[in-house]
């Protein structure tokens, strides 16, 4: 596996692969990799001849009071994991390489960026879209892989790609959970053992929502109430939001009468965790 920090050698390598007509798969990440990330890498390996992974903790998607400095980093471990998966190239740029002095250009996906996580993390998706567009321009992938763990991110990136006519296929992939159901996240490392147990309330509340929906409940108000009650029964948990929205527009739904996203953001102690389930024509995915 090649590790590239600079833009020029990355461009050279990509253009060589392009000339050879190889299909390029791309997995953008912020590192501290877990099985969720690796599931995306494996899908890329299956579908493409060349797989590129980026690790870049993107300062532009963190708010001023968020955890940019604390965000876990372990390049050596990540490198080993990616090597084992047979990744061809790891792009690991510096902040200065991505955002040199005087950087001025940003991408916004209106409306969608302001819903759900956008409410409590203003500017977050502007930072995500900006870095993902830059990475797409550098890596020029045929396909890029994103996890449903970050459902709003998937929906926004798909919209950006559609609106800006980007020649890349966005492939969303299932949320990967720990053995006990907790959605894998690099931020889980912030949880102490007691909080780690309390964090299971997110998945439990989605299980409850699933049960209600499968029993025929269509009133989103009632489903949200039940979810909130369950989360509030956990002393270490504090709700940021519980929403049920249209899976494409992210508009709030009163009735479950189309494809929908049940999305949660919950603080466990000081750590903000998200989880979701999707109600789609084939059933419930979570
Ligand atoms: P990061 O949180 O590192 O996640 C990288 C990719 O892994 C995202 O597509 C995310 O949805 C996926 N992922 C994370 N946890 C997952 C899980 N438990 N199951 C399945 N997929 C999972 O998302 C970002 O980084 C950044 O916003 C980024 C897109 C790299 C832009 O900076």
CSV table of C-alpha atoms and ligand atoms in Angstrom, one decimal:
chain,number,residue,atom,x,y,z
A,1,UNK,CA,0.0,0.0,0.0
A,2,UNK,CA,1.3,3.4,-0.9
A,3,UNK,CA,0.9,6.3,1.5
A,4,UNK,CA,0.6,9.7,-0.1
A,5,UNK,CA,0.5,13.0,1.7
A,6,UNK,CA,0.9,15.5,-1.1
A,7,UNK,CA,-1.5,16.4,-3.9
A,8,UNK,CA,0.9,16.1,-6.9
A,9,UNK,CA,2.0,12.4,-6.3
A,10,UNK,CA,-1.7,11.5,-5.7
A,11,UNK,CA,-2.7,13.1,-9.0
A,12,UNK,CA,0.1,11.3,-10.8
A,13,UNK,CA,-0.9,7.9,-9.4
A,14,UNK,CA,-4.6,8.5,-10.2
A,15,UNK,CA,-3.9,9.6,-13.7
A,16,UNK,CA,-1.7,6.5,-14.3
A,17,UNK,CA,-4.6,4.2,-13.1
A,18,UNK,CA,-7.1,6.2,-15.3
A,19,UNK,CA,-4.9,5.7,-18.4
A,20,UNK,CA,-4.9,1.9,-17.6
A,21,UNK,CA,-8.7,2.1,-17.5
A,22,UNK,CA,-8.9,0.8,-14.0
A,23,UNK,CA,-12.1,1.2,-11.9
A,24,UNK,CA,-11.3,3.3,-8.8
A,25,UNK,CA,-13.2,2.8,-5.6
A,26,UNK,CA,-12.9,5.4,-2.8
A,27,UNK,CA,-13.6,5.4,0.9
A,28,UNK,CA,-13.2,8.8,2.6
A,29,UNK,CA,-12.7,8.5,6.4
A,30,UNK,CA,-11.4,10.4,9.4
A,31,UNK,CA,-9.4,7.4,10.6
A,32,UNK,CA,-9.4,5.5,13.9
A,33,UNK,CA,-10.8,2.7,11.8
A,34,UNK,CA,-13.3,0.1,12.9
A,35,UNK,CA,-15.3,-2.7,11.2
A,36,UNK,CA,-17.8,-0.1,9.9
A,37,UNK,CA,-15.1,1.6,7.9
A,38,UNK,CA,-13.6,-1.7,6.9
A,39,UNK,CA,-16.9,-2.9,5.6
A,40,UNK,CA,-16.8,0.0,3.1
A,41,UNK,CA,-13.3,-0.9,2.1
A,42,UNK,CA,-14.2,-4.6,1.5
A,43,UNK,CA,-17.1,-3.5,-0.7
A,44,UNK,CA,-14.8,-1.3,-2.8
A,45,UNK,CA,-12.3,-4.2,-3.1
A,46,UNK,CA,-15.1,-6.4,-4.4
A,47,UNK,CA,-16.4,-3.9,-6.9
A,48,UNK,CA,-13.3,-2.1,-8.1
A,49,UNK,CA,-9.8,-2.8,-9.4
A,50,UNK,CA,-8.2,-0.1,-7.3
A,51,UNK,CA,-9.2,1.0,-3.8
A,52,UNK,CA,-8.2,4.4,-2.4
A,53,UNK,CA,-8.9,5.3,1.3
A,54,UNK,CA,-8.4,8.8,2.7
A,55,UNK,CA,-7.8,9.6,6.3
A,56,UNK,CA,-8.3,13.3,7.1
A,57,UNK,CA,-9.7,14.7,10.3
A,58,UNK,CA,-11.4,17.6,8.6
A,59,UNK,CA,-11.3,20.7,10.8
A,60,UNK,CA,-14.0,22.4,8.7
A,61,UNK,CA,-16.7,20.0,9.8
A,62,UNK,CA,-16.1,20.5,13.6
A,63,UNK,CA,-17.8,23.4,15.5
A,64,UNK,CA,-15.6,25.6,17.7
A,65,UNK,CA,-16.7,23.8,20.9
A,66,UNK,CA,-16.5,20.3,19.3
A,67,UNK,CA,-13.9,17.6,19.6
A,68,UNK,CA,-11.5,18.3,16.7
A,69,UNK,CA,-8.4,18.3,18.9
A,70,UNK,CA,-9.6,15.3,21.0
A,71,UNK,CA,-10.7,13.2,18.0
A,72,UNK,CA,-8.9,9.9,18.2
A,73,UNK,CA,-6.0,9.3,15.8
A,74,UNK,CA,-3.8,6.3,15.3
A,75,UNK,CA,-2.2,6.3,11.9
A,76,UNK,CA,0.0,3.3,12.5
A,77,UNK,CA,-2.9,1.0,13.5
A,78,UNK,CA,-5.0,2.3,10.6
A,79,UNK,CA,-2.2,1.7,8.2
A,80,UNK,CA,-1.9,-1.9,9.3
A,81,UNK,CA,-5.6,-2.5,9.0
A,82,UNK,CA,-5.8,-1.0,5.5
A,83,UNK,CA,-2.7,-2.9,4.4
A,84,UNK,CA,-4.4,-6.2,5.6
A,85,UNK,CA,-7.5,-5.3,3.5
A,86,UNK,CA,-5.3,-4.9,0.4
A,87,UNK,CA,-6.0,-1.2,-0.1
A,88,UNK,CA,-3.8,0.2,-2.9
A,89,UNK,CA,-3.4,3.8,-1.8
A,90,UNK,CA,-3.9,5.7,1.5
A,91,UNK,CA,-4.2,9.4,1.1
A,92,UNK,CA,-3.3,11.1,4.3
A,93,UNK,CA,-3.0,14.9,3.7
A,94,UNK,CA,-2.1,17.6,6.2
A,95,UNK,CA,-4.5,20.4,7.0
A,96,UNK,CA,-2.2,22.8,5.2
A,97,UNK,CA,-2.3,20.7,2.0
A,98,UNK,CA,-6.2,20.7,2.0
A,99,UNK,CA,-6.7,24.2,3.2
A,100,UNK,CA,-3.7,26.4,2.4
A,101,UNK,CA,-3.6,29.9,3.8
A,102,UNK,CA,-6.3,32.0,2.1
A,103,UNK,CA,-8.7,29.1,1.4
A,104,UNK,CA,-12.1,30.5,0.4
A,105,UNK,CA,-14.4,28.0,-1.3
A,106,UNK,CA,-17.2,26.1,0.3
A,107,UNK,CA,-20.1,23.8,-0.8
A,108,UNK,CA,-23.5,24.0,0.7
A,109,UNK,CA,-26.5,21.8,0.1
A,110,UNK,CA,-29.4,24.1,1.1
A,111,UNK,CA,-32.2,23.0,3.4
A,112,UNK,CA,-30.9,19.4,3.8
A,113,UNK,CA,-27.8,20.7,5.6
A,114,UNK,CA,-30.0,22.5,8.2
A,115,UNK,CA,-32.1,19.5,9.3
A,116,UNK,CA,-31.3,16.9,12.1
A,117,UNK,CA,-27.6,17.1,13.0
A,118,UNK,CA,-27.4,20.5,11.1
A,119,UNK,CA,-29.5,22.1,13.9
A,120,UNK,CA,-27.1,21.2,16.7
A,121,UNK,CA,-23.9,21.3,14.5
A,122,UNK,CA,-24.3,24.4,12.3
A,123,UNK,CA,-21.7,24.4,9.5
A,124,UNK,CA,-21.0,20.7,9.9
A,125,UNK,CA,-22.3,19.6,6.5
A,126,UNK,CA,-20.8,22.6,4.7
A,127,UNK,CA,-17.5,21.3,6.0
A,128,UNK,CA,-18.3,17.7,5.0
A,129,UNK,CA,-19.5,18.6,1.5
A,130,UNK,CA,-16.5,20.9,0.9
A,131,UNK,CA,-13.9,18.2,1.9
A,132,UNK,CA,-15.8,15.4,0.1
A,133,UNK,CA,-16.0,17.4,-3.2
A,134,UNK,CA,-12.2,18.2,-2.9
A,135,UNK,CA,-11.4,14.6,-2.3
A,136,UNK,CA,-13.6,13.5,-5.2
A,137,UNK,CA,-11.8,16.0,-7.4
A,138,UNK,CA,-8.4,14.6,-6.3
A,139,UNK,CA,-9.2,10.9,-6.3
A,140,UNK,CA,-11.7,11.0,-9.3
A,141,UNK,CA,-13.3,7.7,-8.1
A,142,UNK,CA,-15.8,5.8,-10.2
A,143,UNK,CA,-17.5,4.8,-7.0
A,144,UNK,CA,-17.4,6.1,-3.4
A,145,UNK,CA,-18.7,4.3,-0.4
A,146,UNK,CA,-20.5,5.8,2.6
A,147,UNK,CA,-22.2,4.1,5.6
A,148,UNK,CA,-25.8,4.5,6.6
A,149,UNK,CA,-24.5,5.1,10.1
A,150,UNK,CA,-24.4,8.7,8.9
A,151,UNK,CA,-27.7,8.7,7.1
A,152,UNK,CA,-28.0,12.5,6.7
A,153,UNK,CA,-24.5,12.6,5.3
A,154,UNK,CA,-25.4,9.9,2.7
A,155,UNK,CA,-28.5,11.9,1.6
A,156,UNK,CA,-26.6,15.2,1.4
A,157,UNK,CA,-23.6,13.8,-0.5
A,158,UNK,CA,-26.0,12.1,-3.0
A,159,UNK,CA,-27.7,15.4,-3.5
A,160,UNK,CA,-24.5,17.3,-4.0
A,161,UNK,CA,-23.3,14.7,-6.6
A,162,UNK,CA,-26.7,15.0,-8.4
A,163,UNK,CA,-26.8,18.8,-8.3
A,164,UNK,CA,-23.2,19.3,-9.4
A,165,UNK,CA,-23.2,16.5,-12.0
A,166,UNK,CA,-20.2,14.8,-10.4
A,167,UNK,CA,-19.1,11.7,-12.3
A,168,UNK,CA,-19.1,9.4,-9.3
A,169,UNK,CA,-21.5,6.8,-8.1
A,170,UNK,CA,-22.3,7.1,-4.4
A,171,UNK,CA,-22.9,3.7,-2.8
A,172,UNK,CA,-24.4,3.6,0.6
A,173,UNK,CA,-23.8,0.6,2.8
A,174,UNK,CA,-25.3,-0.9,5.9
A,175,UNK,CA,-24.7,0.3,9.4
A,176,UNK,CA,-22.3,-2.0,11.3
A,177,UNK,CA,-22.9,-2.6,15.0
A,178,UNK,CA,-20.9,-4.0,17.8
A,179,UNK,CA,-21.9,-7.5,19.2
A,180,UNK,CA,-24.4,-5.9,21.6
A,181,UNK,CA,-26.0,-3.6,19.1
A,182,UNK,CA,-24.1,-0.3,19.7
A,183,UNK,CA,-23.5,1.4,16.3
A,184,UNK,CA,-19.7,1.4,15.8
A,185,UNK,CA,-18.2,4.8,15.9
A,186,UNK,CA,-14.7,6.2,16.4
A,187,UNK,CA,-16.3,8.4,19.2
A,188,UNK,CA,-17.3,5.3,21.2
A,189,UNK,CA,-13.7,5.4,22.6
A,190,UNK,CA,-14.8,8.4,24.6
A,191,UNK,CA,-17.2,6.3,26.6
A,192,UNK,CA,-16.3,5.0,30.1
A,193,UNK,CA,-17.6,1.5,30.9
A,194,UNK,CA,-20.7,2.8,32.6
A,195,UNK,CA,-21.5,5.1,29.6
A,196,UNK,CA,-20.7,2.3,27.2
A,197,UNK,CA,-23.6,0.3,28.8
A,198,UNK,CA,-25.9,3.4,28.9
A,199,UNK,CA,-25.2,4.0,25.2
A,200,UNK,CA,-27.2,0.8,24.4
A,201,UNK,CA,-30.3,2.8,25.0
A,202,UNK,CA,-30.0,4.2,21.4
A,203,UNK,CA,-30.3,0.8,19.8
A,204,UNK,CA,-32.9,-0.3,22.3
A,205,UNK,CA,-35.1,2.7,21.4
A,206,UNK,CA,-34.8,1.8,17.7
A,207,UNK,CA,-35.7,-1.8,18.5
A,208,UNK,CA,-38.8,-0.4,20.2
A,209,UNK,CA,-39.6,1.8,17.2
A,210,UNK,CA,-39.2,-1.2,14.9
A,211,UNK,CA,-41.6,-3.2,17.0
A,212,UNK,CA,-44.2,-0.4,17.0
A,213,UNK,CA,-43.9,0.1,13.2
A,214,UNK,CA,-44.1,-3.7,12.5
A,215,UNK,CA,-47.3,-3.8,14.7
A,216,UNK,CA,-48.8,-1.2,12.4
A,217,UNK,CA,-48.2,2.1,14.2
A,218,UNK,CA,-48.1,4.9,11.6
A,219,UNK,CA,-48.4,8.0,13.9
A,220,UNK,CA,-44.9,9.4,14.1
A,221,UNK,CA,-45.8,11.5,17.2
A,222,UNK,CA,-46.6,8.4,19.1
A,223,UNK,CA,-43.5,6.5,18.0
A,224,UNK,CA,-41.3,9.5,18.9
A,225,UNK,CA,-42.9,9.7,22.3
A,226,UNK,CA,-42.2,6.1,23.1
A,227,UNK,CA,-38.6,6.5,21.9
A,228,UNK,CA,-38.1,9.6,24.1
A,229,UNK,CA,-39.6,7.9,27.1
A,230,UNK,CA,-37.2,5.0,26.8
A,231,UNK,CA,-34.2,7.2,26.4
A,232,UNK,CA,-35.2,9.4,29.3
A,233,UNK,CA,-35.3,6.3,31.5
A,234,UNK,CA,-31.5,6.2,31.2
A,235,UNK,CA,-30.0,8.6,33.6
A,236,UNK,CA,-26.7,9.1,31.7
A,237,UNK,CA,-28.6,10.0,28.4
A,238,UNK,CA,-29.7,13.4,27.3
A,239,UNK,CA,-31.7,13.7,24.0
A,240,UNK,CA,-30.4,16.1,21.3
A,241,UNK,CA,-33.1,15.1,18.9
A,242,UNK,CA,-35.5,12.3,18.0
A,243,UNK,CA,-37.0,12.8,14.5
A,244,UNK,CA,-38.9,10.8,11.9
A,245,UNK,CA,-38.4,12.3,8.4
A,246,UNK,CA,-38.8,11.7,4.7
A,247,UNK,CA,-35.8,9.7,3.6
A,248,UNK,CA,-35.1,12.0,0.6
A,249,UNK,CA,-36.1,15.5,1.7
A,250,UNK,CA,-35.5,15.1,5.5
A,251,UNK,CA,-38.8,16.9,6.1
A,252,UNK,CA,-40.7,15.9,9.2
A,253,UNK,CA,-43.4,13.3,8.7
A,254,UNK,CA,-46.6,13.1,10.7
A,255,UNK,CA,-47.6,9.8,9.3
A,256,UNK,CA,-45.3,6.9,8.2
A,257,UNK,CA,-46.7,6.9,4.6
A,258,UNK,CA,-43.5,6.8,2.6
A,259,UNK,CA,-39.8,5.9,2.9
A,260,UNK,CA,-38.6,7.3,6.2
A,261,UNK,CA,-35.7,7.8,8.5
A,262,UNK,CA,-36.0,7.5,12.2
A,263,UNK,CA,-33.0,9.4,13.5
A,264,UNK,CA,-31.6,10.0,17.0
A,265,UNK,CA,-28.8,12.0,18.5
A,266,UNK,CA,-28.2,11.5,22.2
A,267,UNK,CA,-25.6,12.7,24.6
A,268,UNK,CA,-24.2,9.9,26.8
A,269,UNK,CA,-22.3,11.9,29.3
A,270,UNK,CA,-20.4,14.4,27.2
A,271,UNK,CA,-20.3,12.2,24.1
A,272,UNK,CA,-22.9,12.8,21.3
A,273,UNK,CA,-23.9,9.6,19.6
A,274,UNK,CA,-26.2,9.1,16.6
A,275,UNK,CA,-28.1,6.1,15.4
A,276,UNK,CA,-31.0,5.5,13.0
A,277,UNK,CA,-33.3,3.1,11.2
A,278,UNK,CA,-34.7,3.3,7.7
A,279,UNK,CA,-38.2,2.4,6.8
A,280,UNK,CA,-38.0,1.3,3.2
A,281,UNK,CA,-40.2,-0.6,0.8
A,282,UNK,CA,-38.4,-3.8,1.6
A,283,UNK,CA,-38.9,-3.4,5.4
A,284,UNK,CA,-36.9,-1.9,8.2
A,285,UNK,CA,-33.1,-1.5,8.0
A,286,UNK,CA,-31.0,-0.7,11.0
B,1,LIG,P1,-15.9,8.9,9.5
B,1,LIG,O1,-16.8,9.2,10.7
B,1,LIG,O2,-14.5,8.4,9.7
B,1,LIG,O3,-16.7,7.8,8.6
B,1,LIG,C1,-16.2,7.4,7.4
B,1,LIG,C2,-17.2,6.5,6.7
B,1,LIG,O4,-17.5,5.4,7.5
B,1,LIG,C3,-18.6,7.3,6.6
B,1,LIG,O5,-19.2,7.0,5.3
B,1,LIG,C4,-19.4,6.7,7.7
B,1,LIG,O6,-20.8,6.7,7.5
B,1,LIG,C5,-18.8,5.2,7.7
B,1,LIG,N1,-19.1,4.6,9.0
B,1,LIG,C6,-18.8,5.0,10.3
B,1,LIG,N2,-19.3,4.2,11.2
B,1,LIG,C7,-19.9,3.2,10.5
B,1,LIG,C8,-20.7,2.1,10.9
B,1,LIG,N3,-20.8,1.7,12.2
B,1,LIG,N4,-21.2,1.3,10.0
B,1,LIG,C9,-21.1,1.6,8.7
B,1,LIG,N5,-20.4,2.7,8.2
B,1,LIG,C10,-19.8,3.5,9.1
B,1,LIG,O7,-18.0,10.3,7.9
B,1,LIG,C11,-16.9,10.8,8.0
B,1,LIG,O8,-15.8,10.2,8.6
B,1,LIG,C12,-16.5,12.2,7.5
B,1,LIG,O9,-17.7,13.0,7.6
B,1,LIG,C13,-16.1,12.2,6.0
B,1,LIG,C14,-17.1,11.6,5.0
B,1,LIG,C15,-14.8,11.3,5.9
B,1,LIG,C16,-15.7,13.6,5.5
B,1,LIG,O10,-14.8,14.2,6.4
